[in-house]
mmCIF file of C-alpha atoms in Angstrom:
data_model
loop_
_atom_site.group_PDB
_atom_site.id
_atom_site.type_symbol
_atom_site.label_atom_id
_atom_site.label_comp_id
_atom_site.label_asym_id
_atom_site.label_seq_id
_atom_site.Cartn_x
_atom_site.Cartn_y
_atom_site.Cartn_z
ATOM 1 C CA UNK A 1 -2.668 8.931 82.068
ATOM 2 C CA UNK A 2 -2.370 10.925 85.273
ATOM 3 C CA UNK A 3 -2.000 7.739 87.211
ATOM 4 C CA UNK A 4 0.625 6.369 84.798
ATOM 5 C CA UNK A 5 2.509 9.702 85.155
ATOM 6 C CA UNK A 6 2.422 9.479 88.918
ATOM 7 C CA UNK A 7 3.573 5.926 88.902
ATOM 8 C CA UNK A 8 6.475 6.857 86.586
ATOM 9 C CA UNK A 9 7.332 9.703 89.073
ATOM 10 C CA UNK A 10 7.299 7.441 91.967
ATOM 11 C CA UNK A 11 9.546 4.974 90.125
ATOM 12 C CA UNK A 12 11.929 7.734 89.210
ATOM 13 C CA UNK A 13 12.010 8.950 92.790
ATOM 14 C CA UNK A 14 12.647 5.406 94.221
ATOM 15 C CA UNK A 15 16.280 4.777 95.306
ATOM 16 C CA UNK A 16 18.164 2.512 92.937
ATOM 17 C CA UNK A 17 18.563 -0.975 93.865
ATOM 18 C CA UNK A 18 21.755 -2.050 95.469
ATOM 19 C CA UNK A 19 23.837 -3.931 92.853
ATOM 20 C CA UNK A 20 24.650 -7.590 93.681
ATOM 21 C CA UNK A 21 27.999 -9.279 93.599
ATOM 22 C CA UNK A 22 29.857 -9.055 90.408
ATOM 23 C CA UNK A 23 30.861 -12.706 89.905
ATOM 24 C CA UNK A 24 33.442 -11.910 87.255
ATOM 25 C CA UNK A 25 35.352 -9.900 89.846
ATOM 26 C CA UNK A 26 34.773 -12.600 92.488
ATOM 27 C CA UNK A 27 36.318 -15.106 90.007
ATOM 28 C CA UNK A 28 39.354 -12.915 89.471
ATOM 29 C CA UNK A 29 39.917 -12.502 93.159
ATOM 30 C CA UNK A 30 39.701 -16.336 93.627
ATOM 31 C CA UNK A 31 42.182 -16.945 90.779
ATOM 32 C CA UNK A 32 44.560 -14.389 92.335
ATOM 33 C CA UNK A 33 44.443 -16.203 95.662
ATOM 34 C CA UNK A 34 45.177 -19.575 93.969
ATOM 35 C CA UNK A 35 48.062 -18.113 92.120
ATOM 36 C CA UNK A 36 49.496 -16.565 95.323
ATOM 37 C CA UNK A 37 49.384 -19.981 96.959
ATOM 38 C CA UNK A 38 50.988 -21.742 93.954
ATOM 39 C CA UNK A 39 53.737 -19.119 93.701
ATOM 40 C CA UNK A 40 54.612 -19.409 97.394
ATOM 41 C CA UNK A 41 54.450 -23.240 97.160
ATOM 42 C CA UNK A 42 56.511 -23.768 93.879
ATOM 43 C CA UNK A 43 58.229 -20.482 93.470
ATOM 44 C CA UNK A 44 57.827 -20.510 89.707
ATOM 45 C CA UNK A 45 58.906 -17.083 88.503
ATOM 46 C CA UNK A 46 56.785 -17.323 85.433
ATOM 47 C CA UNK A 47 53.644 -17.267 87.510
ATOM 48 C CA UNK A 48 54.283 -13.515 88.063
ATOM 49 C CA UNK A 49 54.019 -13.018 84.343
ATOM 50 C CA UNK A 50 51.052 -15.532 83.668
ATOM 51 C CA UNK A 51 48.832 -13.802 86.163
ATOM 52 C CA UNK A 52 49.973 -10.797 88.235
ATOM 53 C CA UNK A 53 47.799 -11.600 91.160
ATOM 54 C CA UNK A 54 48.709 -8.606 93.508
ATOM 55 C CA UNK A 55 47.896 -6.152 90.874
ATOM 56 C CA UNK A 56 44.614 -7.697 90.200
ATOM 57 C CA UNK A 57 43.836 -7.855 94.017
ATOM 58 C CA UNK A 58 44.629 -4.268 94.441
ATOM 59 C CA UNK A 59 42.467 -3.302 91.529
ATOM 60 C CA UNK A 60 39.491 -5.206 92.605
ATOM 61 C CA UNK A 61 39.922 -3.613 96.233
ATOM 62 C CA UNK A 62 40.180 -0.174 94.622
ATOM 63 C CA UNK A 63 36.875 -0.710 92.784
ATOM 64 C CA UNK A 64 35.125 -1.762 95.963
ATOM 65 C CA UNK A 65 36.599 1.167 97.785
ATOM 66 C CA UNK A 66 35.277 3.591 95.181
ATOM 67 C CA UNK A 67 31.872 2.015 95.443
ATOM 68 C CA UNK A 68 31.864 2.350 99.262
ATOM 69 C CA UNK A 69 32.988 5.949 99.203
ATOM 70 C CA UNK A 70 29.539 6.970 98.111
ATOM 71 C CA UNK A 71 29.073 7.033 101.922
ATOM 72 C CA UNK A 72 31.120 9.299 104.351
ATOM 73 C CA UNK A 73 34.826 8.520 104.121
ATOM 74 C CA UNK A 74 35.346 8.125 107.821
ATOM 75 C CA UNK A 75 32.695 5.433 108.204
ATOM 76 C CA UNK A 76 34.009 3.654 105.110
ATOM 77 C CA UNK A 77 37.629 3.673 106.498
ATOM 78 C CA UNK A 78 36.477 2.504 109.837
ATOM 79 C CA UNK A 79 34.527 -0.395 108.224
ATOM 80 C CA UNK A 80 37.563 -1.457 106.123
ATOM 81 C CA UNK A 81 39.769 -1.389 109.257
ATOM 82 C CA UNK A 82 37.297 -3.324 111.284
ATOM 83 C CA UNK A 83 37.345 -6.128 108.683
ATOM 84 C CA UNK A 84 41.086 -6.224 108.378
ATOM 85 C CA UNK A 85 42.420 -5.881 111.810
ATOM 86 C CA UNK A 86 40.711 -8.779 113.843
ATOM 87 C CA UNK A 87 41.913 -11.464 111.530
ATOM 88 C CA UNK A 88 45.427 -9.979 111.733
ATOM 89 C CA UNK A 89 45.212 -9.875 115.516
ATOM 90 C CA UNK A 90 44.340 -13.582 115.503
ATOM 91 C CA UNK A 91 47.312 -14.357 113.153
ATOM 92 C CA UNK A 92 49.716 -12.315 115.509
ATOM 93 C CA UNK A 93 48.151 -14.010 118.587
ATOM 94 C CA UNK A 94 49.463 -17.428 117.261
ATOM 95 C CA UNK A 95 52.660 -16.461 115.439
ATOM 96 C CA UNK A 96 54.199 -14.054 117.967
ATOM 97 C CA UNK A 97 54.159 -16.517 120.902
ATOM 98 C CA UNK A 98 55.714 -19.187 118.656
ATOM 99 C CA UNK A 99 58.517 -16.924 117.665
ATOM 100 C CA UNK A 100 59.199 -15.845 121.243
ATOM 101 C CA UNK A 101 59.059 -19.567 122.234
ATOM 102 C CA UNK A 102 61.442 -20.374 119.501
ATOM 103 C CA UNK A 103 64.133 -18.236 121.134
ATOM 104 C CA UNK A 104 63.623 -14.835 119.500
ATOM 105 C CA UNK A 105 64.657 -12.131 121.780
ATOM 106 C CA UNK A 106 63.574 -8.787 120.459
ATOM 107 C CA UNK A 107 65.990 -6.856 122.646
ATOM 108 C CA UNK A 108 68.877 -8.654 121.205
ATOM 109 C CA UNK A 109 67.693 -8.597 117.586
ATOM 110 C CA UNK A 110 70.138 -6.330 115.691
ATOM 111 C CA UNK A 111 67.395 -5.430 113.148
ATOM 112 C CA UNK A 112 64.664 -4.700 115.777
ATOM 113 C CA UNK A 113 66.294 -3.995 118.975
ATOM 114 C CA UNK A 114 65.669 -1.229 121.611
ATOM 115 C CA UNK A 115 62.644 0.915 122.028
ATOM 116 C CA UNK A 116 62.071 1.217 118.203
ATOM 117 C CA UNK A 117 61.844 -2.601 118.096
ATOM 118 C CA UNK A 118 59.042 -2.705 120.736
ATOM 119 C CA UNK A 119 57.287 -0.014 118.845
ATOM 120 C CA UNK A 120 57.501 -2.088 115.708
ATOM 121 C CA UNK A 121 55.340 -4.697 117.443
ATOM 122 C CA UNK A 122 52.389 -2.283 117.006
ATOM 123 C CA UNK A 123 52.353 -3.380 113.284
ATOM 124 C CA UNK A 124 50.776 -6.674 114.441
ATOM 125 C CA UNK A 125 47.913 -4.502 115.659
ATOM 126 C CA UNK A 126 47.763 -1.889 113.045
ATOM 127 C CA UNK A 127 50.041 -2.600 110.095
ATOM 128 C CA UNK A 128 51.147 0.853 109.208
ATOM 129 C CA UNK A 129 54.660 -0.698 108.771
ATOM 130 C CA UNK A 130 56.206 -4.131 108.294
ATOM 131 C CA UNK A 131 55.854 -6.360 111.350
ATOM 132 C CA UNK A 132 59.089 -7.385 112.816
ATOM 133 C CA UNK A 133 60.296 -11.027 112.878
ATOM 134 C CA UNK A 134 63.542 -12.997 113.241
ATOM 135 C CA UNK A 135 65.378 -14.293 110.100
ATOM 136 C CA UNK A 136 65.882 -17.550 111.929
ATOM 137 C CA UNK A 137 64.200 -18.978 115.046
ATOM 138 C CA UNK A 138 63.133 -22.342 116.481
ATOM 139 C CA UNK A 139 59.816 -24.053 116.353
ATOM 140 C CA UNK A 140 58.303 -26.503 118.835
ATOM 141 C CA UNK A 141 59.827 -29.907 118.313
ATOM 142 C CA UNK A 142 61.774 -28.490 115.236
ATOM 143 C CA UNK A 143 58.686 -29.368 113.068
ATOM 144 C CA UNK A 144 59.486 -26.314 110.748
ATOM 145 C CA UNK A 145 62.778 -25.052 109.279
ATOM 146 C CA UNK A 146 64.452 -22.130 111.048
ATOM 147 C CA UNK A 147 63.264 -19.587 108.453
ATOM 148 C CA UNK A 148 59.520 -20.200 109.133
ATOM 149 C CA UNK A 149 58.941 -16.844 110.597
ATOM 150 C CA UNK A 150 60.332 -15.009 107.563
ATOM 151 C CA UNK A 151 58.147 -17.094 105.246
ATOM 152 C CA UNK A 152 54.992 -16.763 107.506
ATOM 153 C CA UNK A 153 55.153 -13.088 108.240
ATOM 154 C CA UNK A 154 56.932 -11.789 105.179
ATOM 155 C CA UNK A 155 53.726 -11.703 102.918
ATOM 156 C CA UNK A 156 52.152 -9.326 105.347
ATOM 157 C CA UNK A 157 53.602 -6.473 103.327
ATOM 158 C CA UNK A 158 50.318 -6.710 101.316
ATOM 159 C CA UNK A 159 48.227 -5.676 104.539
ATOM 160 C CA UNK A 160 50.506 -2.681 105.041
ATOM 161 C CA UNK A 161 50.074 -1.505 101.387
ATOM 162 C CA UNK A 162 46.200 -2.190 101.554
ATOM 163 C CA UNK A 163 45.956 -0.144 104.831
ATOM 164 C CA UNK A 164 47.619 2.824 103.250
ATOM 165 C CA UNK A 165 45.714 2.691 100.042
ATOM 166 C CA UNK A 166 42.527 2.566 102.160
ATOM 167 C CA UNK A 167 43.621 5.676 104.121
ATOM 168 C CA UNK A 168 44.577 7.580 100.979
ATOM 169 C CA UNK A 169 41.492 6.527 98.944
ATOM 170 C CA UNK A 170 39.299 9.580 99.781
ATOM 171 C CA UNK A 171 42.015 11.865 98.581
ATOM 172 C CA UNK A 172 42.903 9.632 95.493
ATOM 173 C CA UNK A 173 39.235 9.398 94.510
ATOM 174 C CA UNK A 174 38.846 13.191 94.860
ATOM 175 C CA UNK A 175 41.874 13.646 92.604
ATOM 176 C CA UNK A 176 40.726 11.080 90.158
ATOM 177 C CA UNK A 177 37.393 12.626 89.620
ATOM 178 C CA UNK A 178 39.024 16.005 88.829
ATOM 179 C CA UNK A 179 42.194 14.872 86.890
ATOM 180 C CA UNK A 180 41.642 11.273 86.091
ATOM 181 C CA UNK A 181 44.500 10.496 83.746
ATOM 182 C CA UNK A 182 47.064 12.358 85.774
ATOM 183 C CA UNK A 183 45.896 10.478 88.929
ATOM 184 C CA UNK A 184 45.911 7.075 87.097
ATOM 185 C CA UNK A 185 49.333 7.546 85.605
ATOM 186 C CA UNK A 186 51.201 9.306 88.556
ATOM 187 C CA UNK A 187 51.967 6.002 90.262
ATOM 188 C CA UNK A 188 53.474 4.573 87.094
ATOM 189 C CA UNK A 189 55.635 7.733 86.825
ATOM 190 C CA UNK A 190 56.780 7.261 90.442
ATOM 191 C CA UNK A 191 57.674 3.638 89.592
ATOM 192 C CA UNK A 192 59.771 4.829 86.796
ATOM 193 C CA UNK A 193 61.614 7.089 89.269
ATOM 194 C CA UNK A 194 62.198 4.480 91.940
ATOM 195 C CA UNK A 195 62.412 1.511 89.677
ATOM 196 C CA UNK A 196 65.255 2.902 87.595
ATOM 197 C CA UNK A 197 67.204 3.868 90.679
ATOM 198 C CA UNK A 198 67.073 7.587 89.819
ATOM 199 C CA UNK A 199 65.868 8.006 93.413
ATOM 200 C CA UNK A 200 66.633 5.553 96.234
ATOM 201 C CA UNK A 201 64.715 5.582 99.432
ATOM 202 C CA UNK A 202 66.307 3.239 102.013
ATOM 203 C CA UNK A 203 64.571 1.230 104.662
ATOM 204 C CA UNK A 204 60.927 0.502 105.364
ATOM 205 C CA UNK A 205 59.809 3.870 103.946
ATOM 206 C CA UNK A 206 61.367 2.934 100.710
ATOM 207 C CA UNK A 207 59.560 -0.340 100.672
ATOM 208 C CA UNK A 208 56.348 1.366 101.277
ATOM 209 C CA UNK A 209 56.861 3.981 98.467
ATOM 210 C CA UNK A 210 57.828 1.249 96.055
ATOM 211 C CA UNK A 211 54.684 -0.741 96.826
ATOM 212 C CA UNK A 212 52.586 2.412 96.310
ATOM 213 C CA UNK A 213 54.446 3.112 92.982
ATOM 214 C CA UNK A 214 54.088 -0.413 91.742
ATOM 215 C CA UNK A 215 50.400 -0.996 92.608
ATOM 216 C CA UNK A 216 48.994 2.558 92.872
ATOM 217 C CA UNK A 217 47.841 2.703 89.241
ATOM 218 C CA UNK A 218 46.158 -0.744 89.687
ATOM 219 C CA UNK A 219 44.213 0.510 92.638
ATOM 220 C CA UNK A 220 43.209 3.695 90.714
ATOM 221 C CA UNK A 221 42.210 1.428 87.741
ATOM 222 C CA UNK A 222 39.650 -0.011 90.206
ATOM 223 C CA UNK A 223 38.327 3.603 90.536
ATOM 224 C CA UNK A 224 38.228 3.930 86.731
ATOM 225 C CA UNK A 225 36.361 0.684 86.361
ATOM 226 C CA UNK A 226 33.691 1.623 88.944
ATOM 227 C CA UNK A 227 33.301 5.122 87.829
ATOM 228 C CA UNK A 228 32.883 4.086 84.188
ATOM 229 C CA UNK A 229 35.880 5.981 82.921
ATOM 230 C CA UNK A 230 37.551 2.791 81.634
ATOM 231 C CA UNK A 231 34.471 1.685 79.672
ATOM 232 C CA UNK A 232 34.508 4.915 77.842
ATOM 233 C CA UNK A 233 37.900 4.307 76.270
ATOM 234 C CA UNK A 234 37.560 2.480 72.963
ATOM 235 C CA UNK A 235 38.473 -1.162 73.483
ATOM 236 C CA UNK A 236 40.929 -1.314 70.513
ATOM 237 C CA UNK A 237 42.745 1.665 72.051
ATOM 238 C CA UNK A 238 42.813 0.338 75.664
ATOM 239 C CA UNK A 239 43.978 -3.090 74.639
ATOM 240 C CA UNK A 240 46.666 -1.915 72.226
ATOM 241 C CA UNK A 241 47.975 0.652 74.648
ATOM 242 C CA UNK A 242 48.168 -1.953 77.391
ATOM 243 C CA UNK A 243 49.981 -4.411 75.115
ATOM 244 C CA UNK A 244 52.580 -1.704 74.550
ATOM 245 C CA UNK A 245 52.902 -0.976 78.235
ATOM 246 C CA UNK A 246 53.191 -4.707 78.931
ATOM 247 C CA UNK A 247 55.828 -5.137 76.239
ATOM 248 C CA UNK A 248 57.974 -2.433 77.835
ATOM 249 C CA UNK A 249 57.584 -4.181 81.147
ATOM 250 C CA UNK A 250 58.974 -7.438 79.693
ATOM 251 C CA UNK A 251 61.715 -5.512 77.854
ATOM 252 C CA UNK A 252 62.777 -3.906 81.133
ATOM 253 C CA UNK A 253 62.604 -7.130 82.948
ATOM 254 C CA UNK A 254 64.759 -8.885 80.289
ATOM 255 C CA UNK A 255 67.617 -6.463 81.061
ATOM 256 C CA UNK A 256 67.132 -6.135 84.878
ATOM 257 C CA UNK A 257 66.505 -9.654 86.190
ATOM 258 C CA UNK A 258 66.933 -10.367 89.878
ATOM 259 C CA UNK A 259 68.150 -13.433 91.555
ATOM 260 C CA UNK A 260 65.067 -15.435 90.377
ATOM 261 C CA UNK A 261 65.350 -14.472 86.784
ATOM 262 C CA UNK A 262 61.979 -13.370 85.383
ATOM 263 C CA UNK A 263 60.250 -12.990 88.801
ATOM 264 C CA UNK A 264 58.585 -9.706 88.485
ATOM 265 C CA UNK A 265 58.428 -9.291 92.214
ATOM 266 C CA UNK A 266 62.219 -8.447 92.172
ATOM 267 C CA UNK A 267 61.779 -5.859 89.225
ATOM 268 C CA UNK A 268 59.417 -3.061 90.425
ATOM 269 C CA UNK A 269 59.184 -1.038 87.077
ATOM 270 C CA UNK A 270 58.492 -4.309 85.132
ATOM 271 C CA UNK A 271 55.909 -5.424 87.739
ATOM 272 C CA UNK A 272 54.170 -1.959 87.664
ATOM 273 C CA UNK A 273 54.004 -1.981 83.795
ATOM 274 C CA UNK A 274 52.948 -5.557 83.336
ATOM 275 C CA UNK A 275 50.295 -5.466 86.175
ATOM 276 C CA UNK A 276 48.891 -2.164 84.830
ATOM 277 C CA UNK A 277 48.490 -3.449 81.335
ATOM 278 C CA UNK A 278 47.145 -6.831 82.459
ATOM 279 C CA UNK A 279 44.549 -5.223 84.715
ATOM 280 C CA UNK A 280 43.346 -2.747 82.155
ATOM 281 C CA UNK A 281 42.623 -5.733 79.683
ATOM 282 C CA UNK A 282 40.829 -7.738 82.388
ATOM 283 C CA UNK A 283 38.702 -4.770 83.451
ATOM 284 C CA UNK A 284 38.085 -3.676 79.786
ATOM 285 C CA UNK A 285 36.590 -7.087 79.086
ATOM 286 C CA UNK A 286 34.590 -7.262 82.343
ATOM 287 C CA UNK A 287 31.320 -8.893 81.620
ATOM 288 C CA UNK A 288 29.718 -8.089 84.992
ATOM 289 C CA UNK A 289 28.254 -11.542 85.603
ATOM 290 C CA UNK A 290 25.465 -11.867 88.167
ATOM 291 C CA UNK A 291 26.042 -15.720 88.073
ATOM 292 C CA UNK A 292 29.061 -17.716 86.835
ATOM 293 C CA UNK A 293 28.236 -18.980 83.263
ATOM 294 C CA UNK A 294 28.424 -22.360 81.767
ATOM 295 C CA UNK A 295 31.056 -24.716 83.078
ATOM 296 C CA UNK A 296 32.254 -22.027 85.498
ATOM 297 C CA UNK A 297 29.149 -22.508 87.528
ATOM 298 C CA UNK A 298 30.592 -25.769 88.875
ATOM 299 C CA UNK A 299 33.158 -23.667 90.789
ATOM 300 C CA UNK A 300 30.491 -21.192 92.233
ATOM 301 C CA UNK A 301 30.749 -22.474 95.845
ATOM 302 C CA UNK A 302 34.609 -22.328 96.028
ATOM 303 C CA UNK A 303 34.557 -18.930 94.366
ATOM 304 C CA UNK A 304 32.057 -17.719 97.122
ATOM 305 C CA UNK A 305 34.071 -19.409 99.823
ATOM 306 C CA UNK A 306 37.411 -17.858 98.790
ATOM 307 C CA UNK A 307 35.890 -14.433 98.568
ATOM 308 C CA UNK A 308 34.259 -14.679 101.922
ATOM 309 C CA UNK A 309 37.481 -15.858 103.485
ATOM 310 C CA UNK A 310 40.114 -13.952 101.239
ATOM 311 C CA UNK A 311 41.875 -12.290 104.335
ATOM 312 C CA UNK A 312 42.050 -15.676 106.208
ATOM 313 C CA UNK A 313 43.431 -17.545 103.222
ATOM 314 C CA UNK A 314 46.071 -14.865 102.550
ATOM 315 C CA UNK A 315 47.215 -14.553 106.169
ATOM 316 C CA UNK A 316 47.662 -18.325 106.850
ATOM 317 C CA UNK A 317 48.515 -19.844 103.490
ATOM 318 C CA UNK A 318 52.325 -19.586 103.727
ATOM 319 C CA UNK A 319 52.541 -21.066 107.291
ATOM 320 C CA UNK A 320 50.249 -23.911 106.106
ATOM 321 C CA UNK A 321 52.443 -24.648 103.116
ATOM 322 C CA UNK A 322 55.390 -25.152 105.517
ATOM 323 C CA UNK A 323 53.085 -27.184 107.809
ATOM 324 C CA UNK A 324 52.779 -29.820 104.934
ATOM 325 C CA UNK A 325 56.518 -30.781 105.379
ATOM 326 C CA UNK A 326 56.294 -32.527 108.753
ATOM 327 C CA UNK A 327 53.094 -34.228 107.660
ATOM 328 C CA UNK A 328 54.937 -35.640 104.635
ATOM 329 C CA UNK A 329 57.897 -36.563 106.779
ATOM 330 C CA UNK A 330 55.596 -38.858 108.702
ATOM 331 C CA UNK A 331 54.840 -40.712 105.545
ATOM 332 C CA UNK A 332 58.578 -42.070 105.553
ATOM 333 C CA UNK A 333 57.511 -44.027 108.635
ATOM 334 C CA UNK A 334 54.749 -46.040 106.890
ATOM 335 C CA UNK A 335 55.454 -49.702 106.436
ATOM 336 C CA UNK A 336 54.826 -49.823 102.770
ATOM 337 C CA UNK A 337 57.352 -46.967 102.089
ATOM 338 C CA UNK A 338 60.424 -48.549 103.476
ATOM 339 C CA UNK A 339 62.069 -49.626 100.286
ATOM 340 C CA UNK A 340 64.610 -47.548 98.350
ATOM 341 C CA UNK A 341 62.324 -47.314 95.491
ATOM 342 C CA UNK A 342 59.304 -46.080 97.461
ATOM 343 C CA UNK A 343 61.500 -43.434 99.356
ATOM 344 C CA UNK A 344 62.912 -42.347 95.910
ATOM 345 C CA UNK A 345 59.391 -41.979 94.621
ATOM 346 C CA UNK A 346 58.209 -39.960 97.673
ATOM 347 C CA UNK A 347 61.301 -37.695 97.337
ATOM 348 C CA UNK A 348 60.504 -37.030 93.720
ATOM 349 C CA UNK A 349 56.870 -36.234 94.362
ATOM 350 C CA UNK A 350 57.162 -34.174 97.653
ATOM 351 C CA UNK A 351 56.187 -30.855 96.039
ATOM 352 C CA UNK A 352 53.125 -32.662 94.560
ATOM 353 C CA UNK A 353 52.097 -33.921 97.977
ATOM 354 C CA UNK A 354 52.566 -30.326 99.419
ATOM 355 C CA UNK A 355 50.178 -29.141 96.859
ATOM 356 C CA UNK A 356 47.692 -31.764 97.655
ATOM 357 C CA UNK A 357 47.942 -31.350 101.440
ATOM 358 C CA UNK A 358 47.929 -27.434 101.573
ATOM 359 C CA UNK A 359 44.225 -27.130 100.465
ATOM 360 C CA UNK A 360 42.672 -29.234 103.230
ATOM 361 C CA UNK A 361 44.962 -27.322 105.745
ATOM 362 C CA UNK A 362 43.614 -24.116 104.300
ATOM 363 C CA UNK A 363 40.159 -25.499 104.919
ATOM 364 C CA UNK A 364 40.991 -26.211 108.518
ATOM 365 C CA UNK A 365 42.226 -22.606 108.781
ATOM 366 C CA UNK A 366 38.969 -21.344 107.335
ATOM 367 C CA UNK A 367 37.009 -23.270 109.892
ATOM 368 C CA UNK A 368 39.315 -22.385 112.785
ATOM 369 C CA UNK A 369 39.773 -18.679 112.044
ATOM 370 C CA UNK A 370 37.522 -17.533 109.292
ATOM 371 C CA UNK A 371 34.555 -16.814 111.408
ATOM 372 C CA UNK A 372 36.482 -13.866 112.804
ATOM 373 C CA UNK A 373 35.965 -12.160 109.424
ATOM 374 C CA UNK A 374 32.243 -12.389 109.954
ATOM 375 C CA UNK A 375 32.503 -10.970 113.516
ATOM 376 C CA UNK A 376 34.676 -8.197 112.133
ATOM 377 C CA UNK A 377 31.943 -7.425 109.507
ATOM 378 C CA UNK A 378 29.238 -7.553 112.214
ATOM 379 C CA UNK A 379 27.793 -10.734 110.630
ATOM 380 C CA UNK A 380 26.704 -13.962 112.141
ATOM 381 C CA UNK A 381 29.681 -16.247 112.384
ATOM 382 C CA UNK A 382 29.748 -18.970 109.751
ATOM 383 C CA UNK A 383 32.146 -21.931 109.386
ATOM 384 C CA UNK A 384 31.957 -22.622 105.845
ATOM 385 C CA UNK A 385 30.360 -19.684 103.921
ATOM 386 C CA UNK A 386 30.280 -21.155 100.389
ATOM 387 C CA UNK A 387 26.803 -19.812 99.589
ATOM 388 C CA UNK A 388 25.051 -23.050 99.890
ATOM 389 C CA UNK A 389 21.630 -22.778 101.495
ATOM 390 C CA UNK A 390 20.527 -25.494 103.810
ATOM 391 C CA UNK A 391 17.475 -27.306 102.734
ATOM 392 C CA UNK A 392 14.615 -26.946 104.862
ATOM 393 C CA UNK A 393 12.059 -29.828 105.153
ATOM 394 C CA UNK A 394 8.826 -28.341 104.047
ATOM 395 C CA UNK A 395 6.007 -29.007 106.359
ATOM 396 C CA UNK A 396 2.811 -30.194 104.926
ATOM 397 C CA UNK A 397 0.089 -27.601 104.721
ATOM 398 C CA UNK A 398 -2.748 -28.407 107.058
ATOM 399 C CA UNK A 399 -5.976 -29.076 105.214
ATOM 400 C CA UNK A 400 -8.416 -26.215 105.239
ATOM 401 C CA UNK A 401 -11.456 -27.175 107.201
ATOM 402 C CA UNK A 402 -14.762 -27.151 105.168
ATOM 403 C CA UNK A 403 -17.984 -25.929 106.499
ATOM 404 C CA UNK A 404 -21.414 -27.172 105.811
ATOM 405 C CA UNK A 405 -20.254 -30.602 104.738
#
């Protein structure tokens, strides 16, 4: 009995095992990335309602940040910056020379001229603000349309928002552990202030504040998920409350539609309310899978790959979408596509071909640039980290010599 008690004491004193990957959260991140690519490809406004990918991505990042902050905050922030910045530097090393080669003269740009314009280039090194770019510029051999820089660099607002959420996370988590509901709902209240136009903040500061207001509650929901606070709320109460918040978001959107109709990206308050309610439901039903179940298991390698290369995919996907256009243009020169009927068919299906082509191009970007994410994380570089283990040929075991035969 004494031995059993001592063994129990040793087990109790042993450090808890580090939890493995939550495959449900990994699946959500993969779906969010796919939805981002589809939205930037097709521009369908209803996709922002079907799956608010940015809110989901910020919530998942917030959950991981809360988990990491069990360690000293400075080391966690350094680790996050180390993983984020080198992939951004690689992107800037390609895009900036192309913009300058296309004729962009920063000193003559009315939006980014003078000393301040030069200082804004720092955002390609540390994205504390929005990186500058020209609205129109050339591209070698005119392969891309003149607005390619806007489309390629514009989505980098996400990195700016992510950086600020990371920097503010120690304070936000401290506040959440003391006044959880006030910390959770404060960004929504701020979204109501800026989203209704009660207070207008111009310029880049206004954009940063709006991003924090719209997605701040989703980030803190990640805290609530990790800390177990969300799980303590009765499911019927969480779901019914979320439905009401989401219904308000749609009601507000119906009367404040932007140039693209129901595109919630143009309606901050609606985006904040819809994303918040949507994320609450997703996290409330979180099953915490160690492995993808059933038919989902067939997507395991792609889910693993997209999670290991999430930053690379996000950085490059929009530029690669545009790169499909000159590839499709070459199809018009094929001998069997010279008839009017064939040309009309290609014209009618060009978006479909863009959808087909962008995925192998993203694969090329993963191979070409993804290994930078491994170096940034102090891991061995991998070209295609989809979780597949190389089969090793098992050597035959040598026969044990017998003695006294």
